[in-house]
Amino acid sequence: MTIDPTGAKALLQKDCPREAGAGEADGVGTEVPDDLRFEDIFILEDIQGLQDAFAAAAKVASLITDPDGRPLTRPSNFTTLCQDIIRATAKGRADCLHSDQSLGKACLAGPFIGTCLSAGLLDGATSIHFGDRHIANWLVGQVLDETMDTEAIVAYGRSIGADETAFRRALDQVPRMSRERFAKICQALDRFARHISALALGNHQQAQRIRELRQTRDRLGIRDRNLADIIDFLPDPTLVLDEDGTVIFWNRALEKLTGVAAVDMLGKSDFAYGTAFYGSPTPLLVDYARGAVSRPDPRYAVTEIGADAIIAEVTLLSLPGGDRQVWGKAVALRDGTGRIIGGIETIRDVTERHQADTALRESEEKFRRIVETAHEGVLVLDGDFKATFANRRMADMLGYAPDDMLGRHFEDFVADDHLPLAREREARLRQGESGVFEHRLKTREGGGLWALVSASPLYDVSGASLGALGMFTDITDRKRIEEELANHRHRLEAEVEERTRDLRLQAMELAEANIRMSELDRLKSAFLSTVSHELRTPLTSILGFAKLIGRDFTEQFLPLASGQAALEARGRRIADNLSVVFHEAERLTRLINDVLDLSRIESGSMHWRDRRIAPLDVLRTAARSIAGLLAARPEIVFVFDATEQVPDLFMDPDQLIQVVSNLLQNAVKFTRTGEVRMTVRTDGEAVQIVVADSGIGIPESELESIFGKFHQVGRGDTLSDAAKGTGLGLAICGQIVRHYGGRIWATSRLGQGSAFHVRLPCLAQEEGPARIPDAAKCAETP
Ligand code: ADP
């Protein structure tokens, strides 16, 4: 509410802004002017409304008079009997006035009930006071007591000269009620009147106080009505004290903050206003500012203090809105001579700001901890690229204390050879370009280190450049390892180059050697074939003549020695020796043939007469070639086991015969008794020939080496001269089989037998249908 005493007229009372509490209406200390009349204090129209309403509700007549019985208001609810009949007569009017006067006198101490002098109707009254001065009476009545004798009233009507018929009719309309009910109405009226009296006095006192305030303000110079309004409407809670420490302003914002109305605080002094903040009278900042106390209350956190002014913050615990953090500023008010004439204090609720500050501080603290404990160095630069923040890691990295880095230009931290690069980065950052790059930095001691830098420009909320932020990771170790690796790689590359050079040289040498070897090989083959040819001619003669001499000797000369034991024995020895010459010459021929075959194959001069062949036909021919051998060895059974359909091969049939004959001869040669079996199978892709025997077997360690040249399994020479081999047969077999893309290998169990496997790839299907051998000829035994 405003504290403007000149505001609109309030109900009932002139010159008063509000209804005062009943307790204030005791008049103590209040000067009541003698000449003040009822109509000066109350608004008669308002009072009239109240009187009319009361009369209508209570069903009584009512009127307010001055202490002398003169009406102040218009009659309410008056009966026709009293108004128009009794008061119409002179006697009746005089009786009524007299009654009213005596009622007024009788009700000074409290409600009074009686009967009127005129018709004896029930009347009641109560008095209205202003302070201790009696200023009016409030009358009610014109009610017929139910127990009353109406004839006595009619008799009174006759006595004052009223028309009896009209009198009786009017009397019938007079309200009737019990005396008790009427008494209650009078009591209610009395309480009502007392309340109005108290109200009038309270408001008068208020008005008086406000007048005084106005005078005080006038003294303080706050005469300007606008200024008063300004203070009242200031958004910050504000109070003003005069030089005696009395509250002369308590604005709306302060009412809202404290929940205490201005009217209850205006005029309060002796630090009583502190109750609104602390629950008990307490000096405020303003009391310090105006010099009423020598030091501010210890609960204030003072941020600024001067001769006439003080700024502090404090937590208020007893405000209606709960705990609030407030900021207050108080200054002394001085008059033109410099004398203190009061003080003003403005308060600002900073709870939200405080909470926001606390949250911000906590958030900053959190981020500071994160930054401080970060493994990366963090450096913040201002617009001049000078350090404004460096975390511990950053400082450690460069050998500074964090504070030592502040204010230094970032170039202080850059290795000299990287300064041009750093300047280029700076220019880019200034253009708003972020980047991640590797940089060489310089420690405080001048040492160098490598860092991986992630740099970005910093802007304020308006987008203005604030500088830059950099995150630094020490990558010196990584760089060293990279360098070592690079060196290592270079060394390796050099070594590889050198080796490659050597290898190239060696390859060239090998190629040359190869050429020489090929030449030598060719020369060797040419030599061998020449030598073999030259050897074969005399050998043929030796063989022929040895055979001829042997036959002649045996047939012509040996019979001549018959009967002469010594000559006979000598003749047989000559025949045996001739036989040795013959066999050795035969063996030498085989050897020369084998050597010639092998050298032809190896030198590539072999003439392969390849053609489509039906393998079974060829194999049968090969089997027949050992028929003579088998005939001499009846203890050996030969089995030829062939599947019905064997695909064609594309090869020289003589070479196939040579391979298989060699294997069959070996099988017979190294088998005393038992079986030699040739098996022929196919899987569609190749023809597989196995020559197995039940002979002496081959040690496992020699299963591969027997395919080498001149390799013979070492065992006591138990073979006959005729069976002695050259050690070249299997080598030739291997060469032939490999020439046709096939494979040859041996399996064996010592003492139980051996098996030689030959696998030769078939002719592709599109090369023509295979000739299917005669089924009846399969599994035959020659
Ligand atoms: P050779 O003319 O000596 O038979 P080969 O090259 O044909 O020459 O055979 C080499 C050696 O392999 C033979 O001397 C023999 O020791 C061994 N060998 C070959 N076939 C058999 C076999 N069926 N049983 C046992 N040993 C064999």
PDB file of N, CA, C and O and ligand atoms in Angstrom, residues 662 666-667 669-670 693 696-698 706 711-713 715 725-731 754 756, ligand 1:
ATOM      1  N   ASN A 662      62.084-102.998 -67.478  1.00  0.00           N
ATOM      2  CA  ASN A 662      63.123-102.805 -66.458  1.00  0.00           C
ATOM      3  C   ASN A 662      62.595-103.187 -65.079  1.00  0.00           C
ATOM      4  O   ASN A 662      63.252-103.891 -64.310  1.00  0.00           O
ATOM      5  N   ASN A 666      63.860-106.371 -62.874  1.00  0.00           N
ATOM      6  CA  ASN A 666      64.331-106.204 -61.482  1.00  0.00           C
ATOM      7  C   ASN A 666      63.536-107.096 -60.544  1.00  0.00           C
ATOM      8  O   ASN A 666      64.083-107.734 -59.647  1.00  0.00           O
ATOM      9  N   ALA A 667      62.212-107.136 -60.734  1.00  0.00           N
ATOM     10  CA  ALA A 667      61.344-107.915 -59.835  1.00  0.00           C
ATOM     11  C   ALA A 667      61.750-109.389 -59.891  1.00  0.00           C
ATOM     12  O   ALA A 667      61.884-110.041 -58.849  1.00  0.00           O
ATOM     13  N   LYS A 669      64.624-110.522 -60.975  1.00  0.00           N
ATOM     14  CA  LYS A 669      66.018-110.613 -60.552  1.00  0.00           C
ATOM     15  C   LYS A 669      66.144-110.693 -59.029  1.00  0.00           C
ATOM     16  O   LYS A 669      66.955-111.438 -58.500  1.00  0.00           O
ATOM     17  N   PHE A 670      65.307-109.896 -58.313  1.00  0.00           N
ATOM     18  CA  PHE A 670      65.476-109.817 -56.861  1.00  0.00           C
ATOM     19  C   PHE A 670      64.433-110.660 -56.112  1.00  0.00           C
ATOM     20  O   PHE A 670      64.181-110.424 -54.934  1.00  0.00           O
ATOM     21  N   ASP A 693      56.605-107.496 -56.255  1.00  0.00           N
ATOM     22  CA  ASP A 693      57.203-108.831 -56.159  1.00  0.00           C
ATOM     23  C   ASP A 693      57.226-109.272 -54.724  1.00  0.00           C
ATOM     24  O   ASP A 693      56.917-108.492 -53.822  1.00  0.00           O
ATOM     25  N   ILE A 696      63.424-109.780 -52.165  1.00  0.00           N
ATOM     26  CA  ILE A 696      64.238-109.474 -50.965  1.00  0.00           C
ATOM     27  C   ILE A 696      63.895-108.126 -50.335  1.00  0.00           C
ATOM     28  O   ILE A 696      64.225-107.861 -49.190  1.00  0.00           O
ATOM     29  N   GLY A 697      63.234-107.233 -51.093  1.00  0.00           N
ATOM     30  CA  GLY A 697      62.842-105.924 -50.537  1.00  0.00           C
ATOM     31  C   GLY A 697      63.987-104.933 -50.547  1.00  0.00           C
ATOM     32  O   GLY A 697      65.127-105.280 -50.846  1.00  0.00           O
ATOM     33  N   ILE A 698      63.635-103.688 -50.220  1.00  0.00           N
ATOM     34  CA  ILE A 698      64.618-102.594 -50.259  1.00  0.00           C
ATOM     35  C   ILE A 698      64.539-101.846 -48.918  1.00  0.00           C
ATOM     36  O   ILE A 698      63.440-101.558 -48.438  1.00  0.00           O
ATOM     37  N   ILE A 706      67.575 -95.228 -54.846  1.00  0.00           N
ATOM     38  CA  ILE A 706      67.731 -96.231 -55.918  1.00  0.00           C
ATOM     39  C   ILE A 706      67.412 -95.645 -57.288  1.00  0.00           C
ATOM     40  O   ILE A 706      67.790 -96.217 -58.303  1.00  0.00           O
ATOM     41  N   HIS A 711      73.170 -96.231 -58.647  1.00  0.00           N
ATOM     42  CA  HIS A 711      72.918 -96.619 -57.247  1.00  0.00           C
ATOM     43  C   HIS A 711      72.387 -98.038 -57.198  1.00  0.00           C
ATOM     44  O   HIS A 711      71.389 -98.367 -57.826  1.00  0.00           O
ATOM     45  N   GLN A 712      73.094 -98.855 -56.398  1.00  0.00           N
ATOM     46  CA  GLN A 712      72.632-100.228 -56.178  1.00  0.00           C
ATOM     47  C   GLN A 712      72.633-100.467 -54.693  1.00  0.00           C
ATOM     48  O   GLN A 712      73.520-100.002 -53.979  1.00  0.00           O
ATOM     49  N   VAL A 713      71.593-101.165 -54.228  1.00  0.00           N
ATOM     50  CA  VAL A 713      71.504-101.409 -52.783  1.00  0.00           C
ATOM     51  C   VAL A 713      72.663-102.323 -52.387  1.00  0.00           C
ATOM     52  O   VAL A 713      72.849-103.380 -52.998  1.00  0.00           O
ATOM     53  N   ARG A 715      74.504-104.987 -50.814  1.00  0.00           N
ATOM     54  CA  ARG A 715      74.252-106.283 -50.169  1.00  0.00           C
ATOM     55  C   ARG A 715      75.268-107.276 -50.756  1.00  0.00           C
ATOM     56  O   ARG A 715      75.818-107.040 -51.842  1.00  0.00           O
ATOM     57  N   GLY A 725      73.505-105.908 -62.629  1.00  0.00           N
ATOM     58  CA  GLY A 725      72.968-104.746 -63.341  1.00  0.00           C
ATOM     59  C   GLY A 725      74.002-103.647 -63.469  1.00  0.00           C
ATOM     60  O   GLY A 725      75.170-103.826 -63.116  1.00  0.00           O
ATOM     61  N   THR A 726      73.466-102.496 -63.959  1.00  0.00           N
ATOM     62  CA  THR A 726      74.348-101.341 -64.172  1.00  0.00           C
ATOM     63  C   THR A 726      74.094-100.223 -63.176  1.00  0.00           C
ATOM     64  O   THR A 726      74.876 -99.293 -63.054  1.00  0.00           O
ATOM     65  N   GLY A 727      72.975-100.284 -62.482  1.00  0.00           N
ATOM     66  CA  GLY A 727      72.603 -99.193 -61.554  1.00  0.00           C
ATOM     67  C   GLY A 727      72.054 -97.991 -62.282  1.00  0.00           C
ATOM     68  O   GLY A 727      71.911 -96.907 -61.698  1.00  0.00           O
ATOM     69  N   LEU A 728      71.714 -98.187 -63.560  1.00  0.00           N
ATOM     70  CA  LEU A 728      71.180 -97.053 -64.329  1.00  0.00           C
ATOM     71  C   LEU A 728      69.716 -97.228 -64.725  1.00  0.00           C
ATOM     72  O   LEU A 728      69.048 -96.278 -65.143  1.00  0.00           O
ATOM     73  N   GLY A 729      69.205 -98.482 -64.590  1.00  0.00           N
ATOM     74  CA  GLY A 729      67.845 -98.786 -65.057  1.00  0.00           C
ATOM     75  C   GLY A 729      66.784 -97.888 -64.456  1.00  0.00           C
ATOM     76  O   GLY A 729      65.986 -97.284 -65.178  1.00  0.00           O
ATOM     77  N   LEU A 730      66.742 -97.785 -63.117  1.00  0.00           N
ATOM     78  CA  LEU A 730      65.691 -96.978 -62.469  1.00  0.00           C
ATOM     79  C   LEU A 730      65.860 -95.492 -62.781  1.00  0.00           C
ATOM     80  O   LEU A 730      64.880 -94.751 -62.903  1.00  0.00           O
ATOM     81  N   ALA A 731      67.159 -95.068 -62.926  1.00  0.00           N
ATOM     82  CA  ALA A 731      67.410 -93.655 -63.278  1.00  0.00           C
ATOM     83  C   ALA A 731      66.788 -93.358 -64.634  1.00  0.00           C
ATOM     84  O   ALA A 731      66.136 -92.305 -64.817  1.00  0.00           O
ATOM     85  N   SER A 754      58.825-105.875 -52.860  1.00  0.00           N
ATOM     86  CA  SER A 754      58.830-104.456 -53.211  1.00  0.00           C
ATOM     87  C   SER A 754      57.719-104.219 -54.226  1.00  0.00           C
ATOM     88  O   SER A 754      57.248-105.148 -54.883  1.00  0.00           O
ATOM     89  N   PHE A 756      56.816-101.211 -57.320  1.00  0.00           N
ATOM     90  CA  PHE A 756      57.193 -99.993 -58.034  1.00  0.00           C
ATOM     91  C   PHE A 756      55.949 -99.437 -58.703  1.00  0.00           C
ATOM     92  O   PHE A 756      55.256-100.152 -59.421  1.00  0.00           O
TER      93      PHE A 756
HETATM   94  P1  ADP B   1      70.426-102.623 -61.789  1.00  0.00           P
HETATM   95  O1  ADP B   1      70.836-102.631 -63.157  1.00  0.00           O
HETATM   96  O2  ADP B   1      71.438-102.684 -60.751  1.00  0.00           O
HETATM   97  O3  ADP B   1      69.223-103.385 -61.494  1.00  0.00           O
HETATM   98  P2  ADP B   1      68.555-100.533 -61.351  1.00  0.00           P
HETATM   99  O4  ADP B   1      68.675 -99.054 -61.475  1.00  0.00           O
HETATM  100  O5  ADP B   1      67.518-101.142 -62.135  1.00  0.00           O
HETATM  101  O6  ADP B   1      69.976-101.092 -61.618  1.00  0.00           O
HETATM  102  O7  ADP B   1      68.299-100.876 -59.858  1.00  0.00           O
HETATM  103  C1  ADP B   1      69.060-100.265 -58.915  1.00  0.00           C
HETATM  104  C2  ADP B   1      69.117-101.102 -57.693  1.00  0.00           C
HETATM  105  O8  ADP B   1      67.866-101.122 -57.043  1.00  0.00           O
HETATM  106  C3  ADP B   1      69.372-102.506 -57.904  1.00  0.00           C
HETATM  107  O9  ADP B   1      70.760-102.730 -58.019  1.00  0.00           O
HETATM  108  C4  ADP B   1      68.818-103.137 -56.653  1.00  0.00           C
HETATM  109  O10 ADP B   1      69.738-103.065 -55.611  1.00  0.00           O
HETATM  110  C5  ADP B   1      67.636-102.324 -56.384  1.00  0.00           C
HETATM  111  N1  ADP B   1      66.396-102.907 -56.907  1.00  0.00           N
HETATM  112  C6  ADP B   1      65.758-102.590 -58.057  1.00  0.00           C
HETATM  113  N2  ADP B   1      64.619-103.306 -58.202  1.00  0.00           N
HETATM  114  C7  ADP B   1      64.542-104.095 -57.085  1.00  0.00           C
HETATM  115  C8  ADP B   1      63.593-105.075 -56.646  1.00  0.00           C
HETATM  116  N3  ADP B   1      62.493-105.407 -57.333  1.00  0.00           N
HETATM  117  N4  ADP B   1      63.858-105.736 -55.493  1.00  0.00           N
HETATM  118  C9  ADP B   1      64.926-105.426 -54.751  1.00  0.00           C
HETATM  119  N5  ADP B   1      65.857-104.498 -55.106  1.00  0.00           N
HETATM  120  C10 ADP B   1      65.664-103.851 -56.301  1.00  0.00           C
END
